[in-house]
Every structure is written in structure tokens, then in C-alpha cells.
Amino acid sequence: SAVISQKPSRDICQRGTSLTIQCQVDSQVTMMFWYRQQPGQSLTLIATANQGSEATYESGFVIDKFPISRPNLTFSTLTVSNLSPEDSSIYLCSVLILSRTDNYGYTFGSGTRLTVV
Amino acid sequence: AQSVTQLDSHVSVSEGTPVLLRCNYSSSYSPSLFWYVQHPNKGLQLLLKYTSAATLVKGINGFEAEFKKSETSFHLTKPSAHMSDAAEYFCVVSDKAGGTSYGKLTFGQGTILTVHP
């Protein structure tokens, strides 16, 4: 399984500013995803980070608010822009691992807890 | 399209008694199903997964789940609850092959398990 390093683990940001979250994987992975977990809620998929092309966003999420980069197969960033208190959440990256036996699994980063004040 | 319904938002049991957390899913393709646990202020931990092999899946910490296609269910059970099992549990579905949902995880709303002494 892959090991994910997600940074920062937490941050407190002023409204109107932006926060960029990094996700580094210790091996090349097929697919990378970004999720949001709002307080007391389940996880919701924000987007699929595509290597070398624009991310694929889920309904309700737009590139201007959540720009994503994925320059290679081991790294991605998520930026949360123009922050408001409603953006206070935990943001997680996840990777899909496909093994030689076609068995697969997911690994999650430890999350970034964002508080907007 | 895929979806997950966790039938109970809260489950309360006494230590040493059985645990049953219910999950129903909907998937257009052959699904993979997962149970994750999240302890307070901790990351997601995979308990077990079903990916089209044996329908009875054994996971960590004595948990197991049975995939029932006819009932579209994937309930999580444990014969004897321990205090350390108190946490939030998420049932998760992924379309394993084909369609625009490929690779994406859809999370249920979560079930909070409380274990009383």
C-alpha cells in the first residue's frame, strides 16, 4: 500500500485568503482524489486530480474555488480560495492503488483541518 | 450511479454484546464495498473490503461483513463489543469497473457507535 504525506495537518486562516494543501505519495498511483469532511458530516468527493490535465470536479464544486494541480503521478495540491467560515472542514487526499492481481484499495492522507476565522 | 445508505445514525450497545451496523448500497456496476472507522480526531482506518471474492469478509479487530447482492446490503458485525470500538463507522461503495464513477468513493452518512460499560 502507498504512504501519503499530507501537509499542513491543520491551519487557521483569515477569511478572504487561500490555503494550499499538499499531498505527496511514496509511489506512482493511478488516481488521486480530494475529499471534504464538514463538521459532523460524512466525506464528500470534491474532485479527481488528473495528471497533466484539469481536474474533474463533482457537482457543487468549481475550479475557481478549489483549483487542483497534479504535475506528476506522486503529487497533488488542492487550494481552497477566497476562504469563508463555511470552508472550515477537514480536507483529505486519497489514492487508488491497483495491484498486479487487480485487487485494489484506497489510502487516505491524515487530513488537513482548516479553520477560517 | 452509486449510493450508500447507512440505516442508523447512532447505535448504542453494552460492552460484550454484539454489534450490527447496517448498510445498503446502490451501484450500476460490479461494486467494491468498504467499511472505514474514524475515531475522534483521528484519520480514516480501513476495517475491511469486499472486491468480488468471498462474500463473507473478515476485517481487523474482530469485525466482519457479508455482501448480499440480492438484498444490496453490506452489514458490519462484531460478536462482542469493546469499549475501544466506540467511533464513527462509514460504509463506502466504489464502482469497480466502468462508468464515470470508476474509482470514486461514495460514503454513507456514518453511524456513531457508542459502547456502554
Short mmCIF file of C-alpha atoms in Angstrom, two decimals:
data_model
loop_
_atom_site.label_atom_id
_atom_site.label_comp_id
_atom_site.label_asym_id
_atom_site.label_seq_id
_atom_site.Cartn_x
_atom_site.Cartn_y
_atom_site.Cartn_z
CA SER A 1 0.00 0.00 0.00
CA ALA A 2 1.03 3.60 -0.55
CA VAL A 3 2.04 6.06 2.14
CA ILE A 4 0.66 9.57 1.87
CA SER A 5 2.15 12.68 3.39
CA GLN A 6 -0.42 15.45 3.60
CA LYS A 7 0.52 18.95 4.68
CA PRO A 8 -0.34 21.01 6.61
CA SER A 9 -2.12 18.93 9.21
CA ARG A 10 -4.06 21.95 10.38
CA ASP A 11 -4.28 25.68 9.81
CA ILE A 12 -6.21 28.70 10.91
CA CYS A 13 -6.78 31.20 8.11
CA GLN A 14 -8.34 34.61 7.75
CA ARG A 15 -11.41 34.92 5.59
CA GLY A 16 -10.67 36.05 2.08
CA THR A 17 -7.28 34.34 1.98
CA SER A 18 -6.38 30.98 0.43
CA LEU A 19 -4.86 27.76 1.69
CA THR A 20 -2.93 25.26 -0.39
CA ILE A 21 -2.79 21.66 0.77
CA GLN A 22 -0.15 19.26 -0.48
CA CYS A 23 -0.43 15.53 -0.96
CA GLN A 24 2.76 13.53 -1.59
CA VAL A 25 2.65 9.79 -2.27
CA ASP A 26 5.62 7.50 -1.93
CA SER A 27 4.84 5.66 -5.18
CA GLN A 28 3.21 6.34 -8.53
CA VAL A 29 -0.54 5.97 -8.32
CA THR A 30 -3.25 5.70 -10.91
CA MET A 31 -5.82 8.00 -9.41
CA MET A 32 -5.84 10.72 -6.79
CA PHE A 33 -8.86 12.30 -5.20
CA TRP A 34 -9.68 15.17 -2.86
CA TYR A 35 -12.45 14.93 -0.27
CA ARG A 36 -14.04 17.33 2.17
CA GLN A 37 -15.48 16.44 5.56
CA GLN A 38 -17.52 19.23 7.03
CA PRO A 39 -18.04 19.28 10.82
CA GLY A 40 -20.23 16.37 11.89
CA GLN A 41 -20.66 15.22 8.29
CA SER A 42 -19.50 12.41 6.08
CA LEU A 43 -16.88 12.72 3.36
CA THR A 44 -17.79 14.28 0.04
CA LEU A 45 -15.71 13.96 -3.09
CA ILE A 46 -14.51 17.33 -4.39
CA ALA A 47 -12.64 16.24 -7.49
CA THR A 48 -10.43 13.71 -9.20
CA ALA A 49 -6.93 15.05 -9.74
CA ASN A 50 -5.81 14.16 -13.26
CA GLN A 51 -2.13 14.01 -14.08
CA GLY A 52 -1.19 16.62 -16.64
CA SER A 53 -4.70 17.90 -17.22
CA GLU A 54 -7.51 19.74 -15.50
CA ALA A 55 -9.16 18.08 -12.54
CA THR A 56 -12.63 16.58 -12.82
CA TYR A 57 -14.97 18.28 -10.37
CA GLU A 58 -18.07 16.88 -8.74
CA SER A 59 -21.36 18.67 -8.76
CA GLY A 60 -21.26 21.67 -6.45
CA PHE A 61 -17.51 22.18 -6.66
CA VAL A 62 -15.82 24.54 -9.13
CA ILE A 63 -12.28 25.13 -10.24
CA ASP A 64 -12.22 28.80 -9.25
CA LYS A 65 -12.91 27.89 -5.64
CA PHE A 66 -10.91 24.63 -5.48
CA PRO A 67 -8.07 24.76 -8.01
CA ILE A 68 -6.16 21.48 -8.14
CA SER A 69 -2.81 20.64 -9.64
CA ARG A 70 -1.26 17.27 -10.34
CA PRO A 71 2.06 17.72 -12.09
CA ASN A 72 3.11 14.06 -11.81
CA LEU A 73 1.95 10.66 -10.58
CA THR A 74 3.04 11.17 -6.98
CA PHE A 75 2.00 14.71 -6.07
CA SER A 76 -1.08 16.91 -5.99
CA THR A 77 -2.21 20.16 -4.41
CA LEU A 78 -5.64 21.46 -3.52
CA THR A 79 -6.15 25.18 -2.97
CA VAL A 80 -9.20 26.47 -1.15
CA SER A 81 -9.66 30.04 -2.35
CA ASN A 82 -11.38 33.12 -1.01
CA LEU A 83 -11.95 31.46 2.33
CA SER A 84 -15.12 31.90 4.34
CA PRO A 85 -16.13 30.30 7.65
CA GLU A 86 -18.21 27.78 5.70
CA ASP A 87 -14.95 26.34 4.32
CA SER A 88 -13.94 25.20 7.78
CA SER A 89 -13.61 21.45 7.28
CA ILE A 90 -11.20 18.59 7.10
CA TYR A 91 -9.74 18.09 3.63
CA LEU A 92 -8.31 14.70 2.69
CA CYS A 93 -6.48 13.35 -0.28
CA SER A 94 -6.87 9.74 -1.29
CA VAL A 95 -5.18 7.49 -3.80
CA LEU A 96 -6.36 4.40 -5.60
CA ILE A 97 -3.89 1.55 -5.76
CA LEU A 98 -4.24 -1.12 -8.42
CA SER A 99 -2.19 -4.19 -7.67
CA ARG A 100 -0.87 -6.83 -10.05
CA THR A 101 -3.71 -9.13 -9.03
CA ASP A 102 -6.27 -6.46 -9.94
CA ASN A 103 -7.21 -6.22 -6.33
CA TYR A 104 -7.35 -2.64 -5.29
CA GLY A 105 -7.61 -0.42 -2.32
CA TYR A 106 -7.54 3.15 -1.20
CA THR A 107 -5.22 5.01 1.07
CA PHE A 108 -6.13 8.28 2.73
CA GLY A 109 -3.96 11.08 3.93
CA SER A 110 -4.22 12.08 7.55
CA GLY A 111 -6.22 15.16 6.61
CA THR A 112 -5.90 18.91 6.90
CA ARG A 113 -8.11 20.56 9.47
CA LEU A 114 -8.92 24.07 8.25
CA THR A 115 -10.49 26.70 10.47
CA VAL A 116 -11.47 30.01 8.90
CA VAL A 117 -11.85 32.99 11.21
CA ALA B 1 -24.59 5.99 -10.30
CA GLN B 2 -23.75 4.73 -6.87
CA SER B 3 -25.11 5.49 -3.43
CA VAL B 4 -24.92 4.24 0.12
CA THR B 5 -27.47 4.34 2.91
CA GLN B 6 -26.48 3.67 6.47
CA LEU B 7 -29.70 2.84 8.17
CA ASP B 8 -28.78 4.01 11.66
CA SER B 9 -27.13 7.31 12.52
CA HIS B 10 -26.45 6.14 16.08
CA VAL B 11 -26.10 2.67 17.59
CA SER B 12 -25.63 2.06 21.29
CA VAL B 13 -24.55 -1.28 22.76
CA SER B 14 -23.21 -2.63 26.00
CA GLU B 15 -19.67 -3.92 26.22
CA GLY B 16 -19.56 -7.62 25.39
CA THR B 17 -22.76 -7.62 23.33
CA PRO B 18 -22.97 -7.99 19.54
CA VAL B 19 -22.65 -5.07 17.16
CA LEU B 20 -24.67 -4.66 13.97
CA LEU B 21 -24.22 -1.63 11.71
CA ARG B 22 -26.46 -1.69 8.67
CA CYS B 23 -25.61 -0.56 5.18
CA ASN B 24 -27.47 -0.75 1.88
CA TYR B 25 -25.90 0.25 -1.42
CA SER B 26 -26.81 1.00 -4.98
CA SER B 27 -24.39 0.57 -7.86
CA SER B 28 -24.67 0.42 -11.63
CA TYR B 29 -21.65 -1.81 -11.95
CA SER B 30 -19.95 -4.54 -10.01
CA PRO B 31 -19.27 -2.70 -6.76
CA SER B 32 -16.49 -2.78 -4.27
CA LEU B 33 -17.60 -2.12 -0.74
CA PHE B 34 -15.65 -0.94 2.27
CA TRP B 35 -16.10 -0.19 5.92
CA TYR B 36 -13.95 2.53 7.44
CA VAL B 37 -13.72 3.61 11.06
CA GLN B 38 -12.89 7.08 12.29
CA HIS B 39 -12.04 7.64 15.93
CA PRO B 40 -12.40 11.17 17.30
CA ASN B 41 -9.76 13.48 15.83
CA LYS B 42 -8.15 10.55 14.03
CA GLY B 43 -7.82 9.61 10.38
CA LEU B 44 -9.79 7.01 8.48
CA GLN B 45 -8.87 3.41 9.04
CA LEU B 46 -9.93 0.59 6.74
CA LEU B 47 -11.75 -2.19 8.59
CA LEU B 48 -12.47 -4.46 5.67
CA LYS B 49 -13.30 -4.54 1.98
CA TYR B 50 -15.26 -6.63 -0.50
CA THR B 51 -13.98 -6.74 -4.06
CA SER B 52 -15.84 -9.72 -5.59
CA ALA B 53 -14.08 -12.59 -3.85
CA ALA B 54 -15.66 -14.30 -0.82
CA THR B 55 -18.95 -12.73 0.20
CA LEU B 56 -18.13 -13.01 3.90
CA VAL B 57 -15.30 -10.64 4.57
CA LYS B 58 -13.26 -10.64 7.75
CA GLY B 59 -11.58 -7.48 8.84
CA ILE B 60 -9.48 -6.16 11.65
CA ASN B 61 -10.40 -6.10 15.33
CA GLY B 62 -12.92 -8.93 15.00
CA PHE B 63 -15.23 -7.17 12.55
CA GLU B 64 -16.76 -8.88 9.58
CA ALA B 65 -19.31 -8.06 6.88
CA GLU B 66 -21.36 -10.08 4.45
CA PHE B 67 -22.05 -8.98 0.90
CA LYS B 68 -25.62 -9.89 -0.07
CA LYS B 69 -26.29 -8.97 -3.66
CA SER B 70 -29.96 -9.96 -3.55
CA GLU B 71 -30.52 -7.58 -0.65
CA THR B 72 -27.97 -4.98 -1.80
CA SER B 73 -26.64 -4.98 1.74
CA PHE B 74 -23.22 -5.00 3.37
CA HIS B 75 -23.87 -5.01 7.10
CA LEU B 76 -20.98 -4.83 9.56
CA THR B 77 -20.98 -7.11 12.60
CA LYS B 78 -18.87 -7.96 15.60
CA PRO B 79 -19.73 -10.69 18.11
CA SER B 80 -18.64 -8.78 21.20
CA ALA B 81 -18.22 -5.04 21.51
CA HIS B 82 -15.26 -3.49 23.23
CA MET B 83 -15.02 -0.01 24.68
CA SER B 84 -12.35 0.83 22.12
CA ASP B 85 -14.85 0.20 19.31
CA ALA B 86 -16.62 3.46 20.11
CA ALA B 87 -16.17 5.55 16.97
CA GLU B 88 -17.88 6.60 13.77
CA TYR B 89 -18.19 4.00 11.02
CA PHE B 90 -18.59 4.68 7.32
CA CYS B 91 -19.89 2.29 4.69
CA VAL B 92 -18.38 3.13 1.32
CA VAL B 93 -19.07 1.98 -2.24
CA SER B 94 -16.97 2.21 -5.36
CA ASP B 95 -17.88 1.21 -8.90
CA LYS B 96 -15.08 -1.16 -9.68
CA ALA B 97 -15.39 -1.23 -13.43
CA GLY B 98 -16.67 1.18 -15.97
CA GLY B 99 -18.77 4.31 -15.96
CA THR B 100 -17.95 7.82 -14.91
CA SER B 101 -17.93 6.79 -11.26
CA TYR B 102 -14.95 4.50 -11.68
CA GLY B 103 -12.56 4.79 -8.79
CA LYS B 104 -14.68 7.30 -6.91
CA LEU B 105 -15.77 6.52 -3.40
CA THR B 106 -19.23 7.36 -2.18
CA PHE B 107 -19.52 7.50 1.60
CA GLY B 108 -22.56 6.78 3.69
CA GLN B 109 -23.57 9.34 6.26
CA GLY B 110 -21.88 7.45 9.04
CA THR B 111 -23.02 5.55 12.12
CA ILE B 112 -21.80 6.62 15.52
CA LEU B 113 -21.25 3.59 17.74
CA THR B 114 -21.44 4.10 21.48
CA VAL B 115 -20.31 1.32 23.81
CA HIS B 116 -21.51 1.38 27.40
CA PRO B 117 -19.64 -0.35 30.23
#
